[in-house]
Amino acid sequence: MYALNPCMHPGCRQNAISTIDENGNISEEPGYCPTHQEDLTVALGKILDYIRTHDKVVGLNVQGLTITDIDFTKKKFYGCNMQHCVFSNVNFAEARARMCVFNFSTFTDCYPIRSNIQFSSYAGCKFVHTLFTDSDLIHNNFNGITAYQCSFDNSDLYNTRFIKAILINTSLKNCNLKKTVFYDSMRDGVSFKLSNTREALIDRNKGGLMGDFDERFDYEEDKARKL
C-alpha cells in the first residue's frame, strides 16, 4: 500500500505525493503535497514518466493531482492513492486495479473500458462522459458518486455498492447486478435493459428514487408512453 507521509511544509496537514528518486523508483522519503511542491510541473512529469515506463505501479500516491491527456492502457495499479484527483481525457482501457483509492476524484471524458477493477473505492467521485463498458468491476465502492452520461454496459458489477449514488442519463445495460447495492440511490434516465435487476439490492422506501427498478423498465420507452 501507499505511504501516508505528511507534507513537510510547516503547519500543512495534507499528505505528500510520491517522489521519484534518481534511480527512477518510488521513494518512501518525506515530501510535499501538490500545494507546496517547489515545482509541481516537474514533480508531476516524473510521476507520469514513471507510470509510462512501468506496466505495474505499486503504492503510488498522487493525491490531489490533475492528470490530463494521457494513455494508461493496460497499466496495472496496486495499492495506489488517487484521491481528490482530476482526470480529464485519460484512457484507462484494459487497465487493472486492486486495492486502489480514488475517493472524491473527478473523471471527465475518461475511458476505463474493458478494465478489471476489484476491491477499490470511488466513493464521492464525479463521472462525466466516462465509459466503464465491458469491464469487471467486482467488490468495489461507488457510494455517493455522481455519474452523468456514463456507461457501465456489459459489465460485471457483482457485490459492488452504489449507495446514495446519483445516476443521470447513465446506462447499465446487460450488467451482472447480483448483490449490487443501490440503497438510497437516485436515478434519472437510467437503463437497466437486459440486466438481472431482481438480484440487485434496493430499498424502495428510501432515497426519493426516480423511475422503476423493474428489469423491463426502459426510461426512454416509458417517457414516450407518458407523452
PDB file of N, CA and C in Angstrom, residues 32-43:
ATOM      1  N   TYR A  32       6.366  16.655  -0.222  1.00  0.00           N
ATOM      2  CA  TYR A  32       5.423  17.757  -0.132  1.00  0.00           C
ATOM      3  C   TYR A  32       4.125  17.418  -0.867  1.00  0.00           C
ATOM      4  N   CYS A  33       3.046  18.049  -0.430  1.00  0.00           N
ATOM      5  CA  CYS A  33       1.765  17.922  -1.112  1.00  0.00           C
ATOM      6  C   CYS A  33       1.804  18.755  -2.391  1.00  0.00           C
ATOM      7  N   PRO A  34       0.805  18.629  -3.285  1.00  0.00           N
ATOM      8  CA  PRO A  34       0.823  19.417  -4.526  1.00  0.00           C
ATOM      9  C   PRO A  34       0.915  20.923  -4.299  1.00  0.00           C
ATOM     10  N   THR A  35       0.289  21.430  -3.242  1.00  0.00           N
ATOM     11  CA  THR A  35       0.292  22.872  -2.987  1.00  0.00           C
ATOM     12  C   THR A  35       1.684  23.397  -2.663  1.00  0.00           C
ATOM     13  N   HIS A  36       2.483  22.594  -1.990  1.00  0.00           N
ATOM     14  CA  HIS A  36       3.775  23.075  -1.509  1.00  0.00           C
ATOM     15  C   HIS A  36       4.967  22.488  -2.268  1.00  0.00           C
ATOM     16  N   GLN A  37       4.716  21.888  -3.413  1.00  0.00           N
ATOM     17  CA  GLN A  37       5.817  21.443  -4.258  1.00  0.00           C
ATOM     18  C   GLN A  37       6.607  22.653  -4.762  1.00  0.00           C
ATOM     19  N   GLU A  38       7.911  22.530  -4.785  1.00  0.00           N
ATOM     20  CA  GLU A  38       8.738  23.611  -5.320  1.00  0.00           C
ATOM     21  C   GLU A  38       8.444  23.829  -6.798  1.00  0.00           C
ATOM     22  N   ASP A  39       8.279  22.747  -7.540  1.00  0.00           N
ATOM     23  CA  ASP A  39       7.914  22.833  -8.960  1.00  0.00           C
ATOM     24  C   ASP A  39       6.967  21.672  -9.248  1.00  0.00           C
ATOM     25  N   LEU A  40       5.664  21.932  -9.194  1.00  0.00           N
ATOM     26  CA  LEU A  40       4.673  20.874  -9.357  1.00  0.00           C
ATOM     27  C   LEU A  40       4.736  20.260 -10.745  1.00  0.00           C
ATOM     28  N   THR A  41       5.028  21.059 -11.754  1.00  0.00           N
ATOM     29  CA  THR A  41       5.109  20.542 -13.124  1.00  0.00           C
ATOM     30  C   THR A  41       6.203  19.480 -13.239  1.00  0.00           C
ATOM     31  N   VAL A  42       7.349  19.731 -12.636  1.00  0.00           N
ATOM     32  CA  VAL A  42       8.451  18.762 -12.659  1.00  0.00           C
ATOM     33  C   VAL A  42       8.079  17.501 -11.890  1.00  0.00           C
ATOM     34  N   ALA A  43       7.476  17.674 -10.704  1.00  0.00           N
ATOM     35  CA  ALA A  43       7.089  16.524  -9.884  1.00  0.00           C
ATOM     36  C   ALA A  43       6.063  15.656 -10.604  1.00  0.00           C
TER      37      ALA A  43
END
